[in-house]
CSV table of C-alpha atoms in Angstrom, one decimal:
chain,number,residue,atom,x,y,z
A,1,UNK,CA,11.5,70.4,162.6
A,2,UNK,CA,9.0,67.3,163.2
A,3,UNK,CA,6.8,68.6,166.3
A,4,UNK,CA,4.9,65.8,168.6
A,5,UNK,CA,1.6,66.8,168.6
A,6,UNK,CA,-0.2,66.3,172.2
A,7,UNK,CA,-3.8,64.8,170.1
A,8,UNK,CA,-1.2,62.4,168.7
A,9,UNK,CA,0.7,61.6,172.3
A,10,UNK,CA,-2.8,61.0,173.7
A,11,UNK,CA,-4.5,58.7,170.7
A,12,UNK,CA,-1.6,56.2,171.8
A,13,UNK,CA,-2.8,55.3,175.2
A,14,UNK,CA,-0.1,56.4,177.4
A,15,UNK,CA,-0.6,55.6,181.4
A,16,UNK,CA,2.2,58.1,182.5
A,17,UNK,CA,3.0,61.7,181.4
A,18,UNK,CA,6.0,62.6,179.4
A,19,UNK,CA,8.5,64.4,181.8
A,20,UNK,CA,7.9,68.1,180.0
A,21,UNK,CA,4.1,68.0,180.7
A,22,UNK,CA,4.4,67.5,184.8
A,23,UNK,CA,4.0,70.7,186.1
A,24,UNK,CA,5.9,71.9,189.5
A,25,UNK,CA,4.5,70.6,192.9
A,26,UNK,CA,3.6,73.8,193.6
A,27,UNK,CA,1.6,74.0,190.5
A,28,UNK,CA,-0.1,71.0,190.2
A,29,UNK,CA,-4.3,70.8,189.8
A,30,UNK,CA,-3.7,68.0,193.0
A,31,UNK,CA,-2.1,70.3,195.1
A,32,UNK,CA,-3.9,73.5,194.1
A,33,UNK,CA,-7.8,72.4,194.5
A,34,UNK,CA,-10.1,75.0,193.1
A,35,UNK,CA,-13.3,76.4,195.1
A,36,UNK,CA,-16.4,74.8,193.3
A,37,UNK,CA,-19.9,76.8,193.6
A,38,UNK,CA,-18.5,80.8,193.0
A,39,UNK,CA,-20.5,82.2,190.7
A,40,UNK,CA,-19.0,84.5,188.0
A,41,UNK,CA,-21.1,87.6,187.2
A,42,UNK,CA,-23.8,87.1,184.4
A,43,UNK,CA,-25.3,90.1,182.6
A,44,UNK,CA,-27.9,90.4,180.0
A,45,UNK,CA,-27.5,92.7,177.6
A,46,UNK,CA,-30.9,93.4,177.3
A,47,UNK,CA,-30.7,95.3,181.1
A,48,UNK,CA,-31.9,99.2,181.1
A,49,UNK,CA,-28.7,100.7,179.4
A,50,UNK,CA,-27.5,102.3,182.7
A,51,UNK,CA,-28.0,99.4,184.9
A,52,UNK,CA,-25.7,97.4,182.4
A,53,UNK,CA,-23.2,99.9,182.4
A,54,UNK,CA,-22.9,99.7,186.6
A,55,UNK,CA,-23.0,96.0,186.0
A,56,UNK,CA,-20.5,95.4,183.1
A,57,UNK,CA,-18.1,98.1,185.1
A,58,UNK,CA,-18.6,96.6,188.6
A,59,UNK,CA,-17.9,92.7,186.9
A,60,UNK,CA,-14.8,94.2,185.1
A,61,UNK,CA,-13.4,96.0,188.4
A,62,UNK,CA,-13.8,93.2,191.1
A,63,UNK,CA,-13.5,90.2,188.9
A,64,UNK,CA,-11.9,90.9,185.3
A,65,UNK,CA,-14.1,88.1,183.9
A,66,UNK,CA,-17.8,88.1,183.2
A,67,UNK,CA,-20.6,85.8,181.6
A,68,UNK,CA,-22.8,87.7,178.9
A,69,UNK,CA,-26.1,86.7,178.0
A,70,UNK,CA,-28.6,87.9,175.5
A,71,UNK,CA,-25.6,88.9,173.0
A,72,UNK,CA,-27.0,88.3,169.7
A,73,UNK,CA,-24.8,85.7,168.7
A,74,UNK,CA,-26.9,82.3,167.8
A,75,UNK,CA,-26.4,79.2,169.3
A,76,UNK,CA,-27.0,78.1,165.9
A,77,UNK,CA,-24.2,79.8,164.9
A,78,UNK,CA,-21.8,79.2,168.0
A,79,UNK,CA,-22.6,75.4,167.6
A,80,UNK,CA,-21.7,75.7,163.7
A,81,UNK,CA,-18.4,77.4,164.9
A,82,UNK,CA,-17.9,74.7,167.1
A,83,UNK,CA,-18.6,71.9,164.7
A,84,UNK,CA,-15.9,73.3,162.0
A,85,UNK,CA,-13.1,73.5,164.8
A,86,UNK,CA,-14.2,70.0,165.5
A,87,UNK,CA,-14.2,68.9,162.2
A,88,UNK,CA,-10.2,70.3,161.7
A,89,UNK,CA,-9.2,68.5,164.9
A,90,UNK,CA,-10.7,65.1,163.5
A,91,UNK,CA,-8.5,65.5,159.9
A,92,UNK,CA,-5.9,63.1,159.7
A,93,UNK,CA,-2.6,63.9,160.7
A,94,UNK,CA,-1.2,64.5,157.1
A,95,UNK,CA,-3.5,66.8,156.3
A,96,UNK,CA,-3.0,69.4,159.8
A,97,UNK,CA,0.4,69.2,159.3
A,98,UNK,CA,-0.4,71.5,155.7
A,99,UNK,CA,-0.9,74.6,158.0
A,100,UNK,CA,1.8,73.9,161.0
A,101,UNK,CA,3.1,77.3,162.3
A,102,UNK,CA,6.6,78.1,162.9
A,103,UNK,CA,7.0,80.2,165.6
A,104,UNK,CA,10.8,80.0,165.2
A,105,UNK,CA,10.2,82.9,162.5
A,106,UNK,CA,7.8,84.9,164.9
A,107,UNK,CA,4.9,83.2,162.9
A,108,UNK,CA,2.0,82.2,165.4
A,109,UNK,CA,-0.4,81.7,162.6
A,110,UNK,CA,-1.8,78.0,161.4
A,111,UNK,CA,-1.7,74.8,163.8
A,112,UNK,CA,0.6,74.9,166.5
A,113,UNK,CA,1.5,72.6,169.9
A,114,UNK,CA,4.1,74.7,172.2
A,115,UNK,CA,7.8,73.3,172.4
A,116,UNK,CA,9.9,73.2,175.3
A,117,UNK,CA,13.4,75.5,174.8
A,118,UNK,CA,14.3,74.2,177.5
A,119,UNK,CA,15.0,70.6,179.7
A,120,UNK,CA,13.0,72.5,183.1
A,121,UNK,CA,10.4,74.6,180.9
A,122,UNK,CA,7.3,72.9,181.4
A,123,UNK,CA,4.3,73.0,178.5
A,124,UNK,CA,0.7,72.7,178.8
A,125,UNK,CA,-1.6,69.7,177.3
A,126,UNK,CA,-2.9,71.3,174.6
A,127,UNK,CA,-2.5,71.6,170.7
A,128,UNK,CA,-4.3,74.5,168.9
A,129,UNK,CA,-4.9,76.6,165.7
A,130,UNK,CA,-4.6,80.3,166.1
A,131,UNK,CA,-5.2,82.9,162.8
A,132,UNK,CA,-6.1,86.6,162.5
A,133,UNK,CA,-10.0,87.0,161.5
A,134,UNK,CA,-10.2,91.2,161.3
A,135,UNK,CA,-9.2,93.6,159.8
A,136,UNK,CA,-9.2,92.2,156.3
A,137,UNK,CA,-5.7,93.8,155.4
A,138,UNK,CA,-4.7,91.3,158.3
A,139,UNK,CA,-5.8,87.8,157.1
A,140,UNK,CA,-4.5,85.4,155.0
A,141,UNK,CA,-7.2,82.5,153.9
A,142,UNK,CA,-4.4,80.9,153.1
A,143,UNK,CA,-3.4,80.1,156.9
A,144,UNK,CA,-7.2,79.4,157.5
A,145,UNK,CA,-8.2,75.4,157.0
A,146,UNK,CA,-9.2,74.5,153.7
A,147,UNK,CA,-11.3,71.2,155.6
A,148,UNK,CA,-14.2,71.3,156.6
A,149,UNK,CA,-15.4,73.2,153.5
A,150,UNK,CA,-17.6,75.3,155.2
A,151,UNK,CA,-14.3,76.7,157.9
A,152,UNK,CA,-14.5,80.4,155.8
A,153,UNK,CA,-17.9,81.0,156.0
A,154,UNK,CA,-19.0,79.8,159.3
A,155,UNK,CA,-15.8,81.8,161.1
A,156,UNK,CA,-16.3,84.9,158.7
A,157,UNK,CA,-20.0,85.1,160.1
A,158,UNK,CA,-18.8,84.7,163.7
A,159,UNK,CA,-16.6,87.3,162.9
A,160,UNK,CA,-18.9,90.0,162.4
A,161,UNK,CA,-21.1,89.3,164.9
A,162,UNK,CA,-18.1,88.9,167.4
A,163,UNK,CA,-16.8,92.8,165.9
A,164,UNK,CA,-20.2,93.6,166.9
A,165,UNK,CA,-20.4,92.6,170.5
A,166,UNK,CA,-16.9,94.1,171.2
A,167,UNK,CA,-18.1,97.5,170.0
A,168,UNK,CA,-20.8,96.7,172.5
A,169,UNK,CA,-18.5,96.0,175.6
A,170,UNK,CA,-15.8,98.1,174.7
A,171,UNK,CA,-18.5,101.4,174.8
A,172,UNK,CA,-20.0,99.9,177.9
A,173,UNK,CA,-16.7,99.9,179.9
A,174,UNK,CA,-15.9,103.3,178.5
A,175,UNK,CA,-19.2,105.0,179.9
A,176,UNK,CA,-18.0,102.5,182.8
A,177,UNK,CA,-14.9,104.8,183.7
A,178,UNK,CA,-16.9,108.2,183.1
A,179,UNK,CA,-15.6,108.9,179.4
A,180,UNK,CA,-17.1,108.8,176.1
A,181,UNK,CA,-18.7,105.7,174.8
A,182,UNK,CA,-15.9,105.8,171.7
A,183,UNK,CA,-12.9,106.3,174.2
A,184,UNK,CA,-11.7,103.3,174.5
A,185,UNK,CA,-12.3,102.0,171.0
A,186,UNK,CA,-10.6,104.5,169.7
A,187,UNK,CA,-7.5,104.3,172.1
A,188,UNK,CA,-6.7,100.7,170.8
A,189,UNK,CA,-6.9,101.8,167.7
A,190,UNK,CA,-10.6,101.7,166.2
A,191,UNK,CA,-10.6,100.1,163.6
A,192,UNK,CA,-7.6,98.8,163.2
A,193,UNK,CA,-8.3,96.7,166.2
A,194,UNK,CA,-7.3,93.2,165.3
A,195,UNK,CA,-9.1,90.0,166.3
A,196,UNK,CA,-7.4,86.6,166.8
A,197,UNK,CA,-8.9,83.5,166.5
A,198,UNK,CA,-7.6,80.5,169.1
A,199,UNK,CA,-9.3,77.4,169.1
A,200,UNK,CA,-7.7,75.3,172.3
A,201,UNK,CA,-7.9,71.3,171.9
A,202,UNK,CA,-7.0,69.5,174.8
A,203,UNK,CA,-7.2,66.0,174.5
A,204,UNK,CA,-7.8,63.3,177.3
A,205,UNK,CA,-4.7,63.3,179.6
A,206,UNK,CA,-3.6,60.1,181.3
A,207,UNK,CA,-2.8,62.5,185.0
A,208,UNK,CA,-4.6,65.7,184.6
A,209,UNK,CA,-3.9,65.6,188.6
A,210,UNK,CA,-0.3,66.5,187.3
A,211,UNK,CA,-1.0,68.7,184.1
A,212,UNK,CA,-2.0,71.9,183.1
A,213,UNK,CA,-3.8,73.0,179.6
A,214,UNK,CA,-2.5,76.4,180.1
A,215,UNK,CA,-0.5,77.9,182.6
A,216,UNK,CA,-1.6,80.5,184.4
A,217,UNK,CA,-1.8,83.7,183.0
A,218,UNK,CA,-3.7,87.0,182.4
A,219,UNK,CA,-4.3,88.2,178.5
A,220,UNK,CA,-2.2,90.2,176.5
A,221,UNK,CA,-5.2,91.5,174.5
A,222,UNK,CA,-7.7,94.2,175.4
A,223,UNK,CA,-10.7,91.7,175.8
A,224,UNK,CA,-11.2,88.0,174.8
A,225,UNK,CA,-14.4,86.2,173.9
A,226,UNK,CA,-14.7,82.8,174.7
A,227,UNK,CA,-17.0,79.9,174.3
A,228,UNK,CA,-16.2,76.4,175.4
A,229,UNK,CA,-17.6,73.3,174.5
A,230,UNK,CA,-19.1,71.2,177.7
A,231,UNK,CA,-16.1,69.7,179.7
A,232,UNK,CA,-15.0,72.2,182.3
A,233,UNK,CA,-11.7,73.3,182.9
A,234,UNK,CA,-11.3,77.1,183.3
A,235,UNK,CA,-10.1,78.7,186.7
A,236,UNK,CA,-9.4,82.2,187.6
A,237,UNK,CA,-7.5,83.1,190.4
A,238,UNK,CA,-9.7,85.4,192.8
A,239,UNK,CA,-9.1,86.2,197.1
A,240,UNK,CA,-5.7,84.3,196.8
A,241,UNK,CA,-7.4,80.7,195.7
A,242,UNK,CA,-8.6,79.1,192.3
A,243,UNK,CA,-12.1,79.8,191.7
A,244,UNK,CA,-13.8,76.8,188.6
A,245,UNK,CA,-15.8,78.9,186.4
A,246,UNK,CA,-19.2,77.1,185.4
A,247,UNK,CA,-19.9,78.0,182.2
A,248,UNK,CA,-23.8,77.6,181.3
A,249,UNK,CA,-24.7,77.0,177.5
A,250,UNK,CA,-25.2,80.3,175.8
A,251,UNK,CA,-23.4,82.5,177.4
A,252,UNK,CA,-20.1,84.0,176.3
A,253,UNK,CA,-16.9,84.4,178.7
A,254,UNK,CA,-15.8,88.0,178.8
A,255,UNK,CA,-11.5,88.4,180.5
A,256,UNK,CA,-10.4,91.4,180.8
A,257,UNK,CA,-7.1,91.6,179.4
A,258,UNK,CA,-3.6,93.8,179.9
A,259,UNK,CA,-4.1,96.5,177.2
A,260,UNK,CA,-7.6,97.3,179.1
A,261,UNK,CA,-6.0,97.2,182.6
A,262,UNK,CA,-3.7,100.0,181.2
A,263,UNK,CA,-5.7,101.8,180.0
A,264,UNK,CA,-8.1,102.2,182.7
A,265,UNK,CA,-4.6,102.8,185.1
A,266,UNK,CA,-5.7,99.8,187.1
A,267,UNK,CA,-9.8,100.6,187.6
A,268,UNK,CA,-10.2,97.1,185.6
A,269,UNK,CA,-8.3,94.2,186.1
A,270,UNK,CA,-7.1,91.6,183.7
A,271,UNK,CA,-7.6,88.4,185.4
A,272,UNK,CA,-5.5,85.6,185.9
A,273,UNK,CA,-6.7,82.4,184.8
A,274,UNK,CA,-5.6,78.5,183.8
A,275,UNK,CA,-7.0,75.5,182.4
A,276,UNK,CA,-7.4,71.9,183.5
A,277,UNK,CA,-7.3,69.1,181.3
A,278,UNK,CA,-9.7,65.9,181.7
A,279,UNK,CA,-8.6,62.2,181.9
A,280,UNK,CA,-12.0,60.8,179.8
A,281,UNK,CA,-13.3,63.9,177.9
A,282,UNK,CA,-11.8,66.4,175.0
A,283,UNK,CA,-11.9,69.8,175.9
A,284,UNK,CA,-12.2,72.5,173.8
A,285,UNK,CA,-12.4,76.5,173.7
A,286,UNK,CA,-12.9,79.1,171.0
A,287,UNK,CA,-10.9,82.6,172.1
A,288,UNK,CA,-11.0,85.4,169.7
A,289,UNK,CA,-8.8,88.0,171.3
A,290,UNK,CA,-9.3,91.8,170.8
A,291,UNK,CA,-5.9,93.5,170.6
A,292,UNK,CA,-4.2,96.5,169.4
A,293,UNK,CA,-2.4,97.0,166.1
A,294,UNK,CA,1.7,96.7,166.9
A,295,UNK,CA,2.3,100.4,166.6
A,296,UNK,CA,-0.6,101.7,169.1
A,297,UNK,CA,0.7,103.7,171.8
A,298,UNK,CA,-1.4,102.1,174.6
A,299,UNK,CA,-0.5,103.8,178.4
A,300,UNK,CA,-3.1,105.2,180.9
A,301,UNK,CA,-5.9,107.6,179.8
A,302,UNK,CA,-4.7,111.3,180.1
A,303,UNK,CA,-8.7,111.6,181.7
A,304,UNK,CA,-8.4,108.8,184.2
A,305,UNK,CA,-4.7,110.7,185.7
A,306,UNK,CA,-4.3,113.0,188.4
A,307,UNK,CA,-2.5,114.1,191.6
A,308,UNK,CA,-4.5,111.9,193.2
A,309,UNK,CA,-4.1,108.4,190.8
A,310,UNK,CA,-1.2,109.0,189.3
A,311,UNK,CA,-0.2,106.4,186.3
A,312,UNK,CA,-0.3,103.3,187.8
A,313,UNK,CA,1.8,101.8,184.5
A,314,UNK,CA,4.4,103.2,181.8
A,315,UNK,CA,3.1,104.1,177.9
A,316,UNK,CA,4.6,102.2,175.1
A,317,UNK,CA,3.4,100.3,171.7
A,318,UNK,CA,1.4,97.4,171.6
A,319,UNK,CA,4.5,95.9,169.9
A,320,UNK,CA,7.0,96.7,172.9
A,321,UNK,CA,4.4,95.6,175.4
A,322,UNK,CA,4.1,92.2,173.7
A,323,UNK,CA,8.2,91.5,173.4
A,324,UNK,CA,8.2,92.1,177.1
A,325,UNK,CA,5.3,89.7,178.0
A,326,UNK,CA,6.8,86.9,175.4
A,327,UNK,CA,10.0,87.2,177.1
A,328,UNK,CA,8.5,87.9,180.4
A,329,UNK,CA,10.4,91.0,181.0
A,330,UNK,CA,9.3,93.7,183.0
A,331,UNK,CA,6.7,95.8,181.6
């Protein structure tokens, strides 16, 4: 089935919106202004170890999002990350189309633009490319672009530095709730933890007043990682308003997402969050989401229970938790 890519929609200089990409009055950026000026918490990690651990725990309880600096990763190495996505995006049509996903079969992996099933489901402005980068019993190079040539290595090398800094958090935010530095690692499944690569392309939009990238949403993952290029765009919803999320060069984006909001029966709280698109500019975003093999058992930590907090959420496989969320059934 031939799929209308939104880069495509947008290289022929519409002045109106196609019909599935207005969103609902209610919805709309227009009607729905953001506060400007909030600042999201920024940590270095290079703050005395318990210090970061109040920080990281005290950003991940009141906001679910946090900016971390000093994290090891390069800018030489996120702008190389950057340039490869870049490079896909900027392929000729022909040649994207050679790793199209088909999420008809359940198959998310390759390049993808979301369909409507519907004639009142709405879609977001955005075309993407979305494949599994850890473990290595989980990828298949052959759903990772051949062009630019340098795609493997550059992702590969973010790859292990990204594995690193999640070890990082993930033992932070476990000393965070009181429990051991390995407790939550190992309660999504250590490593067997899979991590997802997303880059999101969203091309100029002739009425981003009317449009949405993303919906909003919270994560389905345990934590995503996140570094955008420089058109703004993400908001989080915070004290019942939209808060825009300044983003300064360097630092990553930390979300909490569902699988850690489970597990720590509530303590931290996966945040909900949207994009904005941008009538001039591209933007672009590079997610790598930390989740759960399908068969973990993810519920509230048997240490984090008692008469007093009793389990603010029911137990059940990653798999179950992310049929539910898909079909946005109750969890």
């Amino acid at each position: 089935m031939e799929v209308e890519r939104v880069q495509c929609l947008a290289s022929g200089l519409l002045n109106e919106l196609p019909t599935q990409f207005i969103r609902p009055a209610h919805e709309r950026p227009e009607n729905t202004k953001a506060v400007e000026g909030v600042t999201v918490p920024v940590i270095s990690l290079c703050l005395p170890h318990d210090l970061l651990v109040k920080q990281i725990a005290e950003a991940a309880s009141e906001w679910g999002v946090l900016l971390i600096t000093d994290h090891g990763i390069s800018p030489t190495l996120i702008a190389r990350l950057q340039e490869v996505g870049q490079q896909f995006f900027t392929l000729p049509q022909k040649e994207k189309e050679v790793y199209a996903n088909d999420p008809s079969t359940s198959s998310f992996e390759g390049y993808g633009t979301r369909m409507t099933k519907n004639l009142d489901e709405k879609v977001g402005w955005i075309d993407y490319y979305f494949h599994m980068i850890s473990p290595p019993s989980k990828v298949n190079y052959d759903m990772w672009p051949k062009n630019p040539p340098s795609y493997r290595e550059v992702t590969e090398e973010y790859n292990k530095q990204v594995l690193k800094l999640t070890d990082k958090v993930l033992g932070l935010l476990s000393e965070g709730l009181g429990l051991e530095t390995k407790a939550l690692k190992s309660s999504l499944g250590d490593e067997k933890i899979e991590m997802e690569m997303k880059i999101n392309m969203y091309p100029p939009c002739p009425q981003p007043e009317l449009a949405l990238g993303v919906e909003p949403h919270t994560d389905m993952s345990a934590l995503t990682l996140l570094v955008p290029n420089d058109v703004p765009g993400l908001q989080l919803w915070r004290q019942d308003h939209w808060v825009a999320v300044d983003i300064p060069q360097n630092t990553l984006l930390v979300h909490i997402g569902d699988q850690l909001e489970v597990l720590s029966n509530g303590k931290y709280k996966s945040v909900l969050h949207r994009s904005l698109v941008n009538k001039e500019r591209t933007r672009m975003s590079w997610a790598v989401f930390a989740v759960p093999p399908h068969e973990a058992v993810i519920g509230p930590l048997s240490a984090l229970v008692n008469q007093e907090s009793p389990p603010k959420f029911s137990t059940k496989t990653f798999a179950e938790f992310r049929h539910r969320k898909f079909n946005k059934l109750p969890q």
